[in-house]
Tab-separated table of C-alpha atoms and ligand atoms in Angstrom:
chain	number	residue	atom	x	y	z
G	170	UNK	CA	-42.861	-25.473	-2.401
G	171	UNK	CA	-40.661	-28.412	-1.890
G	172	UNK	CA	-37.226	-27.633	-2.502
G	173	UNK	CA	-35.708	-29.456	-5.249
G	174	UNK	CA	-32.154	-30.169	-4.915
G	175	UNK	CA	-32.123	-32.535	-8.252
G	176	UNK	CA	-30.808	-29.283	-10.374
G	177	UNK	CA	-27.356	-29.889	-11.649
G	178	UNK	CA	-24.900	-26.947	-11.487
G	179	UNK	CA	-24.175	-25.367	-14.711
G	180	UNK	CA	-20.843	-25.117	-16.391
G	181	UNK	CA	-19.869	-21.500	-14.850
G	182	UNK	CA	-17.294	-21.679	-12.358
G	183	UNK	CA	-19.031	-19.178	-9.662
G	184	UNK	CA	-16.330	-19.621	-7.399
G	185	UNK	CA	-13.724	-17.352	-9.764
G	186	UNK	CA	-15.633	-14.134	-9.106
G	187	UNK	CA	-15.201	-11.432	-6.683
G	188	UNK	CA	-16.644	-8.532	-4.803
G	189	UNK	CA	-14.298	-6.518	-5.037
G	190	UNK	CA	-13.809	-3.365	-4.712
G	191	UNK	CA	-16.866	-4.050	-2.607
G	192	UNK	CA	-16.197	-5.650	1.473
G	193	UNK	CA	-15.098	-8.945	1.359
G	194	UNK	CA	-15.049	-11.125	4.374
G	195	UNK	CA	-15.439	-15.047	4.644
G	196	UNK	CA	-19.517	-14.636	5.512
G	197	UNK	CA	-19.977	-12.401	2.061
G	198	UNK	CA	-20.377	-14.061	-1.497
G	199	UNK	CA	-19.736	-12.941	-5.169
G	200	UNK	CA	-22.706	-15.196	-5.714
G	201	UNK	CA	-25.966	-17.108	-4.396
G	202	UNK	CA	-28.154	-19.877	-5.895
G	203	UNK	CA	-30.663	-17.161	-7.342
G	204	UNK	CA	-27.995	-16.162	-9.582
G	205	UNK	CA	-27.733	-19.831	-10.375
G	206	UNK	CA	-31.868	-20.172	-10.446
G	207	UNK	CA	-32.500	-17.307	-12.641
G	208	UNK	CA	-30.040	-18.555	-15.424
G	209	UNK	CA	-31.691	-21.665	-15.019
G	210	UNK	CA	-35.235	-20.958	-15.441
G	211	UNK	CA	-33.740	-18.517	-18.004
G	212	UNK	CA	-31.913	-20.871	-20.301
G	213	UNK	CA	-33.788	-21.296	-23.192
G	214	UNK	CA	-35.108	-18.085	-23.417
G	215	UNK	CA	-31.079	-16.676	-23.810
G	216	UNK	CA	-30.567	-19.313	-26.018
G	217	UNK	CA	-33.346	-17.920	-28.210
G	218	UNK	CA	-31.986	-14.560	-28.261
G	219	UNK	CA	-29.414	-12.278	-29.502
G	220	UNK	CA	-27.594	-10.169	-26.147
G	221	UNK	CA	-28.632	-7.135	-27.647
G	222	UNK	CA	-32.261	-8.489	-26.744
G	223	UNK	CA	-31.600	-9.301	-23.199
G	224	UNK	CA	-31.101	-6.623	-20.277
G	225	UNK	CA	-30.199	-7.313	-16.606
G	226	UNK	CA	-30.919	-5.394	-13.680
G	227	UNK	CA	-29.712	-5.835	-10.204
G	228	UNK	CA	-26.800	-8.596	-10.868
G	229	UNK	CA	-25.024	-8.599	-7.632
G	230	UNK	CA	-21.341	-8.733	-8.726
G	231	UNK	CA	-21.491	-9.892	-12.232
G	232	UNK	CA	-22.775	-13.213	-11.808
G	233	UNK	CA	-25.467	-12.844	-14.184
G	234	UNK	CA	-23.769	-11.279	-16.609
G	235	UNK	CA	-20.791	-13.319	-16.820
G	236	UNK	CA	-22.581	-16.738	-16.722
G	237	UNK	CA	-24.852	-15.432	-19.239
G	238	UNK	CA	-21.980	-14.265	-21.987
G	239	UNK	CA	-20.208	-17.720	-21.013
G	240	UNK	CA	-23.242	-20.211	-21.443
G	241	UNK	CA	-25.308	-18.818	-24.050
G	242	UNK	CA	-22.469	-17.053	-25.752
G	243	UNK	CA	-23.754	-14.069	-25.587
G	244	UNK	CA	-22.292	-10.245	-26.421
G	245	UNK	CA	-24.510	-6.701	-26.022
G	246	UNK	CA	-25.924	-7.511	-22.852
G	247	UNK	CA	-27.537	-4.487	-21.154
G	248	UNK	CA	-26.914	-4.256	-17.195
G	249	UNK	CA	-27.894	-2.014	-14.503
G	250	UNK	CA	-26.630	-1.991	-11.167
G	251	UNK	CA	-27.292	0.328	-8.985
G	252	UNK	CA	-23.911	0.358	-6.589
G	253	UNK	CA	-21.120	1.338	-8.046
G	254	UNK	CA	-19.009	-0.994	-6.705
G	255	UNK	CA	-20.938	-3.787	-7.871
G	256	UNK	CA	-20.475	-2.311	-11.541
G	257	UNK	CA	-17.030	-2.226	-10.574
G	258	UNK	CA	-17.073	-5.559	-9.314
G	259	UNK	CA	-18.475	-6.363	-12.672
G	260	UNK	CA	-15.583	-5.097	-14.786
G	261	UNK	CA	-13.344	-6.613	-12.521
G	262	UNK	CA	-14.582	-9.944	-13.305
G	263	UNK	CA	-15.214	-9.474	-16.425
G	264	UNK	CA	-11.729	-8.547	-17.258
G	265	UNK	CA	-10.200	-11.668	-15.341
G	266	UNK	CA	-12.409	-13.629	-17.508
G	267	UNK	CA	-11.781	-12.110	-20.972
G	268	UNK	CA	-15.552	-10.822	-20.894
G	269	UNK	CA	-14.910	-7.101	-21.075
G	270	UNK	CA	-16.769	-6.981	-24.547
G	271	UNK	CA	-20.069	-8.632	-23.645
G	272	UNK	CA	-21.925	-6.154	-21.661
G	273	UNK	CA	-22.593	-2.450	-21.080
G	274	UNK	CA	-23.362	-0.967	-17.831
G	275	UNK	CA	-26.414	1.688	-17.833
G	276	UNK	CA	-28.177	3.646	-16.266
G	277	UNK	CA	-31.799	2.760	-14.600
G	278	UNK	CA	-34.080	4.422	-17.972
G	279	UNK	CA	-35.879	3.905	-21.170
G	280	UNK	CA	-32.893	2.661	-23.286
G	281	UNK	CA	-31.829	-0.365	-20.618
G	282	UNK	CA	-35.196	-2.469	-21.641
G	283	UNK	CA	-36.348	-0.906	-25.077
G	284	UNK	CA	-37.149	-3.737	-27.154
G	285	UNK	CA	-35.948	-6.331	-24.664
G	286	UNK	CA	-36.680	-10.097	-24.586
G	287	UNK	CA	-35.702	-10.888	-21.749
G	288	UNK	CA	-34.606	-9.694	-18.429
G	289	UNK	CA	-32.710	-11.232	-15.615
G	290	UNK	CA	-33.576	-9.595	-12.351
G	291	UNK	CA	-32.075	-10.294	-8.786
G	292	UNK	CA	-34.894	-9.031	-6.923
G	293	UNK	CA	-34.431	-6.124	-4.529
G	294	UNK	CA	-35.947	-6.026	-1.106
G	295	UNK	CA	-37.791	-2.483	-1.409
G	296	UNK	CA	-40.648	-2.762	-2.741
G	297	UNK	CA	-40.385	0.746	-4.084
G	298	UNK	CA	-37.184	-0.803	-6.607
G	299	UNK	CA	-39.630	-3.381	-7.650
G	300	UNK	CA	-42.240	-0.609	-8.803
G	301	UNK	CA	-39.761	1.434	-10.449
G	302	UNK	CA	-38.053	-1.330	-12.242
G	303	UNK	CA	-41.224	-3.105	-13.264
G	304	UNK	CA	-43.024	-0.108	-14.429
G	305	UNK	CA	-39.784	0.839	-16.897
G	306	UNK	CA	-39.869	-2.554	-17.935
G	307	UNK	CA	-43.245	-2.691	-18.631
G	308	UNK	CA	-43.168	0.431	-20.753
G	309	UNK	CA	-40.455	0.258	-22.720
G	310	UNK	CA	-39.550	-3.915	-23.136
G	311	UNK	CA	-40.749	-5.688	-26.095
G	312	UNK	CA	-44.526	-6.906	-25.295
G	313	UNK	CA	-43.101	-10.314	-25.531
G	314	UNK	CA	-41.052	-9.889	-22.918
G	315	UNK	CA	-40.129	-12.352	-20.543
G	316	UNK	CA	-38.725	-11.816	-17.037
G	317	UNK	CA	-36.703	-14.455	-15.225
G	318	UNK	CA	-37.055	-13.027	-11.794
G	319	UNK	CA	-35.517	-14.389	-8.166
G	320	UNK	CA	-34.754	-13.863	-4.579
G	321	UNK	CA	-33.977	-15.597	-1.057
G	322	UNK	CA	-37.076	-16.899	-0.147
G	323	UNK	CA	-36.639	-14.775	3.423
G	324	UNK	CA	-36.332	-11.718	1.272
G	325	UNK	CA	-39.540	-12.057	-1.124
G	326	UNK	CA	-42.847	-11.437	-0.217
G	327	UNK	CA	-46.402	-11.643	-1.337
G	328	UNK	CA	-46.884	-7.630	-1.730
G	329	UNK	CA	-44.198	-8.058	-4.230
G	330	UNK	CA	-46.088	-10.312	-6.187
G	331	UNK	CA	-49.065	-7.909	-5.751
G	332	UNK	CA	-46.696	-4.735	-7.080
G	333	UNK	CA	-45.662	-6.933	-9.771
G	334	UNK	CA	-49.317	-7.702	-11.378
G	335	UNK	CA	-49.904	-4.123	-10.924
G	336	UNK	CA	-47.503	-4.254	-14.455
G	337	UNK	CA	-47.591	-7.387	-15.322
G	338	UNK	CA	-50.868	-9.931	-15.994
G	339	UNK	CA	-48.889	-12.975	-15.489
G	340	UNK	CA	-46.779	-13.755	-12.272
G	341	UNK	CA	-45.420	-17.098	-11.725
G	342	UNK	CA	-43.436	-18.247	-9.070
G	343	UNK	CA	-40.774	-21.399	-9.703
G	344	UNK	CA	-39.895	-24.269	-7.146
G	345	UNK	CA	-37.508	-23.113	-4.623
G	346	UNK	CA	-34.123	-23.927	-4.177
G	347	UNK	CA	-31.229	-23.729	-1.989
G	348	UNK	CA	-33.858	-20.994	-0.255
G	349	UNK	CA	-34.089	-19.141	-3.661
G	350	UNK	CA	-37.326	-18.739	-5.547
G	351	UNK	CA	-37.735	-18.073	-9.295
G	352	UNK	CA	-40.450	-15.919	-10.390
G	353	UNK	CA	-41.268	-15.662	-14.179
G	354	UNK	CA	-42.639	-12.462	-15.228
G	355	UNK	CA	-44.416	-11.264	-18.466
G	356	UNK	CA	-47.355	-9.689	-20.607
G	357	UNK	CA	-46.683	-6.081	-19.611
G	358	UNK	CA	-50.239	-4.143	-19.005
G	359	UNK	CA	-50.675	-1.253	-20.980
G	360	UNK	CA	-50.799	2.126	-19.217
G	361	UNK	CA	-54.981	2.474	-19.218
G	362	UNK	CA	-54.755	-1.396	-17.558
G	363	UNK	CA	-53.363	-0.699	-14.443
G	364	UNK	CA	-54.697	-0.003	-11.358
G	365	UNK	CA	-53.843	3.074	-8.903
G	366	UNK	CA	-50.767	1.599	-7.790
G	367	UNK	CA	-48.627	2.524	-4.471
G	368	UNK	CA	-45.824	3.524	-6.392
G	369	UNK	CA	-46.712	4.568	-9.567
G	370	UNK	CA	-44.397	7.633	-10.725
G	371	UNK	CA	-40.343	8.163	-10.084
G	372	UNK	CA	-38.591	10.386	-8.151
G	373	UNK	CA	-41.110	10.351	-5.386
G	374	UNK	CA	-41.289	13.580	-3.570
G	375	UNK	CA	-42.142	14.640	0.346
G	376	UNK	CA	-41.941	17.609	2.132
G	377	UNK	CA	-40.680	17.819	5.310
G	378	UNK	CA	-41.852	21.290	7.086
G	379	UNK	CA	-39.615	20.961	10.425
G	380	UNK	CA	-36.638	20.894	8.385
G	381	UNK	CA	-37.994	23.108	5.694
G	382	UNK	CA	-36.839	20.915	2.945
G	383	UNK	CA	-38.068	18.798	0.120
G	384	UNK	CA	-36.525	15.109	-0.063
G	385	UNK	CA	-36.899	13.163	-3.544
G	386	UNK	CA	-36.034	9.253	-3.618
G	387	UNK	CA	-35.971	6.806	-6.489
G	388	UNK	CA	-36.742	3.120	-6.021
G	389	UNK	CA	-33.370	1.955	-4.585
G	390	UNK	CA	-32.711	5.791	-2.571
G	391	UNK	CA	-31.582	4.737	1.017
G	392	UNK	CA	-34.881	5.177	3.401
G	393	UNK	CA	-36.944	6.406	-0.235
G	394	UNK	CA	-37.925	10.744	0.940
G	395	UNK	CA	-37.973	10.085	4.413
G	396	UNK	CA	-35.017	11.526	7.181
G	397	UNK	CA	-32.901	8.956	9.053
G	398	UNK	CA	-33.439	9.211	12.251
G	399	UNK	CA	-29.532	9.209	12.833
G	400	UNK	CA	-29.369	11.933	10.696
G	401	UNK	CA	-31.867	14.266	12.225
G	402	UNK	CA	-29.672	13.728	15.040
G	403	UNK	CA	-26.381	14.881	13.429
G	404	UNK	CA	-28.324	17.742	11.853
G	405	UNK	CA	-28.506	19.621	14.785
G	406	UNK	CA	-24.950	19.905	14.698
G	407	UNK	CA	-24.606	22.039	11.367
G	408	UNK	CA	-23.589	24.868	12.893
G	409	UNK	CA	-20.620	23.968	14.549
G	410	UNK	CA	-19.329	21.682	11.495
G	411	UNK	CA	-16.067	23.513	11.159
G	412	UNK	CA	-17.141	27.504	10.982
G	413	UNK	CA	-15.855	29.252	8.067
G	414	UNK	CA	-15.603	26.082	6.016
G	415	UNK	CA	-16.684	27.251	2.269
G	416	UNK	CA	-17.123	24.108	0.984
G	417	UNK	CA	-18.135	20.107	2.077
G	418	UNK	CA	-18.318	16.611	1.013
G	419	UNK	CA	-21.801	14.844	2.079
G	420	UNK	CA	-20.093	10.967	1.761
G	421	UNK	CA	-22.993	8.751	0.742
G	422	UNK	CA	-25.739	11.307	0.485
G	423	UNK	CA	-28.684	8.628	-0.198
G	424	UNK	CA	-31.502	11.774	-0.703
G	425	UNK	CA	-29.616	14.352	-0.108
G	426	UNK	CA	-30.674	15.390	3.179
G	427	UNK	CA	-27.380	16.466	4.363
G	428	UNK	CA	-26.340	18.033	1.623
G	429	UNK	CA	-29.609	19.790	1.381
G	430	UNK	CA	-29.911	20.956	5.056
G	431	UNK	CA	-25.947	22.061	5.208
G	432	UNK	CA	-26.723	24.267	1.840
G	433	UNK	CA	-29.584	26.058	3.453
G	434	UNK	CA	-28.367	26.412	6.861
G	435	UNK	CA	-24.926	27.919	5.216
G	436	UNK	CA	-25.310	29.826	2.653
G	437	UNK	CA	-21.359	30.240	1.773
G	438	UNK	CA	-20.949	26.229	1.505
G	439	UNK	CA	-20.778	24.533	-1.259
G	440	UNK	CA	-21.554	21.168	-1.447
G	441	UNK	CA	-20.427	18.026	-3.095
G	442	UNK	CA	-22.987	14.777	-2.575
G	443	UNK	CA	-21.454	12.019	-3.314
G	444	UNK	CA	-23.043	8.383	-3.568
G	445	UNK	CA	-22.151	4.337	-4.750
G	446	UNK	CA	-25.680	4.515	-5.546
G	447	UNK	CA	-27.070	5.263	-8.749
G	448	UNK	CA	-30.500	5.861	-7.290
G	449	UNK	CA	-29.272	8.213	-4.531
G	450	UNK	CA	-27.150	10.103	-6.602
G	451	UNK	CA	-30.144	11.053	-9.372
G	452	UNK	CA	-32.239	11.697	-5.686
G	453	UNK	CA	-29.848	13.746	-4.299
G	454	UNK	CA	-30.052	16.375	-7.941
G	455	UNK	CA	-33.435	16.253	-7.698
G	456	UNK	CA	-33.888	17.460	-3.708
G	457	UNK	CA	-31.211	20.193	-4.556
G	458	UNK	CA	-33.201	21.427	-7.472
G	459	UNK	CA	-36.600	21.185	-5.571
G	460	UNK	CA	-35.238	23.207	-2.742
G	461	UNK	CA	-33.469	25.741	-5.225
G	462	UNK	CA	-29.961	24.637	-3.821
G	463	UNK	CA	-28.869	23.518	-7.036
G	464	UNK	CA	-26.364	26.541	-8.044
G	465	UNK	CA	-24.373	24.810	-4.730
G	466	UNK	CA	-24.865	21.070	-4.759
G	467	UNK	CA	-22.646	18.916	-6.832
G	468	UNK	CA	-22.881	14.829	-7.049
G	469	UNK	CA	-20.743	12.429	-7.706
G	470	UNK	CA	-21.862	9.071	-8.392
G	471	UNK	CA	-18.623	6.980	-6.719
G	472	UNK	CA	-17.749	3.968	-4.452
G	473	UNK	CA	-15.809	5.448	-1.193
G	474	UNK	CA	-14.740	9.187	-2.688
G	475	UNK	CA	-12.485	7.136	-5.520
G	476	UNK	CA	-12.043	10.149	-7.624
G	477	UNK	CA	-11.577	12.583	-5.169
G	478	UNK	CA	-7.921	14.311	-4.540
G	479	UNK	CA	-6.109	13.443	-1.376
G	480	UNK	CA	-6.077	15.994	1.314
G	481	UNK	CA	-8.751	18.147	-0.648
G	482	UNK	CA	-11.577	18.813	1.571
G	483	UNK	CA	-12.113	20.541	5.199
G	484	UNK	CA	-15.451	19.150	5.844
G	485	UNK	CA	-16.307	15.538	5.310
G	486	UNK	CA	-20.085	14.943	6.517
G	487	UNK	CA	-21.164	10.965	6.871
G	488	UNK	CA	-24.377	8.656	8.085
G	489	UNK	CA	-22.511	5.240	7.492
G	490	UNK	CA	-24.417	2.386	6.610
G	491	UNK	CA	-24.189	-0.352	8.667
G	492	UNK	CA	-25.858	-3.573	6.630
G	493	UNK	CA	-23.778	-4.773	3.833
G	494	UNK	CA	-26.747	-6.657	2.046
G	495	UNK	CA	-28.769	-8.855	3.913
G	496	UNK	CA	-25.357	-9.785	6.389
G	497	UNK	CA	-24.519	-7.570	8.778
G	498	UNK	CA	-21.126	-5.769	8.657
G	499	UNK	CA	-19.084	-3.057	10.393
G	500	UNK	CA	-16.868	-3.086	6.934
G	501	UNK	CA	-18.115	-0.237	4.591
G	502	UNK	CA	-17.866	2.302	7.438
G	503	UNK	CA	-14.336	1.469	8.244
G	504	UNK	CA	-13.749	1.623	4.954
G	505	UNK	CA	-15.756	5.102	4.522
G	506	UNK	CA	-13.238	6.071	7.609
G	507	UNK	CA	-10.323	5.399	5.533
G	508	UNK	CA	-11.452	7.023	2.038
G	509	UNK	CA	-12.761	9.979	4.301
G	510	UNK	CA	-9.116	10.079	6.391
G	511	UNK	CA	-7.273	10.144	2.630
G	512	UNK	CA	-9.654	12.674	1.608
G	513	UNK	CA	-9.762	15.614	4.024
G	514	UNK	CA	-7.046	17.946	4.031
G	515	UNK	CA	-4.564	17.985	7.423
G	516	UNK	CA	-6.516	19.832	9.971
G	517	UNK	CA	-10.310	19.213	8.247
G	518	UNK	CA	-13.159	17.486	10.005
G	519	UNK	CA	-15.036	14.403	9.723
G	520	UNK	CA	-18.508	14.821	11.152
G	521	UNK	CA	-20.190	11.027	11.559
G	522	UNK	CA	-23.054	10.040	13.487
G	523	UNK	CA	-23.641	6.065	14.462
G	524	UNK	CA	-25.747	3.916	16.293
G	525	UNK	CA	-24.234	3.604	19.920
G	526	UNK	CA	-23.894	0.626	20.341
G	527	UNK	CA	-21.271	0.274	17.843
G	528	UNK	CA	-18.994	2.956	19.190
G	529	UNK	CA	-16.692	3.591	16.226
G	530	UNK	CA	-14.799	6.092	18.214
G	531	UNK	CA	-11.174	4.378	18.830
G	532	UNK	CA	-11.630	3.686	14.991
G	533	UNK	CA	-12.240	7.313	14.155
G	534	UNK	CA	-9.327	8.636	16.061
G	535	UNK	CA	-6.428	5.612	15.121
G	536	UNK	CA	-8.147	6.111	10.965
G	537	UNK	CA	-9.008	10.017	10.977
G	538	UNK	CA	-7.182	11.770	14.174
G	539	UNK	CA	-8.486	13.231	17.538
G	540	UNK	CA	-12.044	12.337	17.878
G	541	UNK	CA	-14.493	14.132	20.346
G	542	UNK	CA	-18.082	13.101	21.358
G	543	UNK	CA	-20.207	15.647	20.690
G	544	UNK	CA	-23.857	14.461	21.279
G	545	UNK	CA	-25.321	11.310	22.447
G	546	UNK	CA	-28.900	10.810	22.874
G	547	UNK	CA	-30.849	7.391	23.676
G	548	UNK	CA	-29.412	5.789	19.954
G	549	UNK	CA	-27.173	7.927	18.579
G	550	UNK	CA	-22.986	9.773	19.042
G	551	UNK	CA	-22.073	12.530	17.026
G	552	UNK	CA	-18.608	12.282	16.617
G	553	UNK	CA	-15.870	15.063	15.491
G	554	UNK	CA	-12.944	13.853	14.154
G	555	UNK	CA	-9.815	16.118	12.999
G	556	UNK	CA	-7.371	15.098	10.397
G	557	UNK	CA	-3.854	14.971	12.427
G	558	UNK	CA	-1.633	18.434	10.988
H	54	LIG	C1	-26.873	4.785	6.229
H	54	LIG	S1	-27.303	5.850	4.400
H	54	LIG	C2	-27.133	7.694	4.646
H	54	LIG	C3	-28.016	8.274	3.514
H	54	LIG	C4	-28.077	9.591	3.647
H	54	LIG	N1	-26.880	10.265	4.058
H	54	LIG	C5	-29.307	10.431	4.924
H	54	LIG	O1	-28.495	10.408	5.718
H	54	LIG	O2	-30.091	9.988	4.772
H	54	LIG	C6	-25.714	5.563	4.006
H	54	LIG	C7	-25.292	5.455	2.489
H	54	LIG	O3	-24.242	5.338	2.327
H	54	LIG	C8	-24.132	4.502	0.657
H	54	LIG	N2	-23.065	4.072	0.681
H	54	LIG	C9	-23.132	2.553	0.739
H	54	LIG	N3	-21.295	2.783	0.300
H	54	LIG	C10	-20.797	3.543	-0.420
H	54	LIG	C11	-19.749	3.521	-0.906
H	54	LIG	N4	-19.077	2.210	-0.698
H	54	LIG	N5	-19.337	4.804	-1.392
H	54	LIG	C12	-20.252	5.684	-1.018
H	54	LIG	N6	-21.392	5.136	-0.789
H	54	LIG	C13	-21.835	4.365	0.269
H	54	LIG	C14	-25.257	4.119	0.212
H	54	LIG	O4	-25.948	4.219	-0.263
H	54	LIG	C15	-25.981	4.909	1.558
H	54	LIG	O5	-26.737	5.516	0.572
């Protein structure tokens, strides 16, 4: 489809939005053309409805929510963002623009979309996540609901339309603009009309006989129900991780593989699993329960250990992300190293696995303390950093 460059910019200053407390860098932005396209496509529907009938899913840093509130004078907007840092960024941006009262942050459940007539949705890349959200909207929103979705063209596939078509009979792509494309979706299918889809029920659950563990996942959980390859290598070191420790933190817990493996291998250990992703925290709770470990695994949804007291942990285990959204950026790993350094007690240990080409050893030594390479294979390095006394 041809690019349309004649769309006028709406009177909302997207430039005032910040990503903070998420990683900020010159190549990382707080809004994109998709936000503007979604808002333009939805303009008529937003003007015709009360804010209480509008739900917003996947807003990155508040562009959709705050522009909808400003341009259409809406309040009572219901918003779900999987990442805690996006939620905090929306709150900070709302405070800066005096729009704190215009929305509520909500979990991904029926309450988010119940009776919604309009949904704005920054499409995720994961088809599982598309399926989980689509399923929820089709089951609980108004039968008249119209979803104004969009994404970067390079991340949109026909498979995505196929997933949406399992839950809605109308899926209409719009005109591309600045490398983004809108999709207008509606006419929810009643449960009986839906075909058997690849992702009709969440959480998903898979048994891994090699680890003797069930792993659970929601659509947005990192890695789904799989065992991450780096994590698999790291798990070979579980017995060496601060022997005798009574408590450990699984930082960036994803589906809870590390928390569950630690708790299973070391019955004296209590584990606090934490992630900024709501889908990760929910999955880890489900993983803990599925393995009969819920009495020794607690979960906290938190951006980089924000709610943990300084010098309070004796062992932290981390497989850091190294992609920030679509941009490859190491900032998030460094942010998590700094968080671990703050929360470790003197003499406490941070165990970390990372792609061997990344070479984080010096950064770990500088940020946390003495760092030794404990293992290396063709792809990954495992390090132990001891917090300086
Ligand atoms: C490479 S995955 C590892 C997941 C899991 N531990 C595993 O081994 O499969 C990294 C995790 O870090 C989480 N993460 C990213 N940024 C974070 C932040 N600021 N605070 C806490 N967790 C974060 C991601 O949501 C993701 O689940």
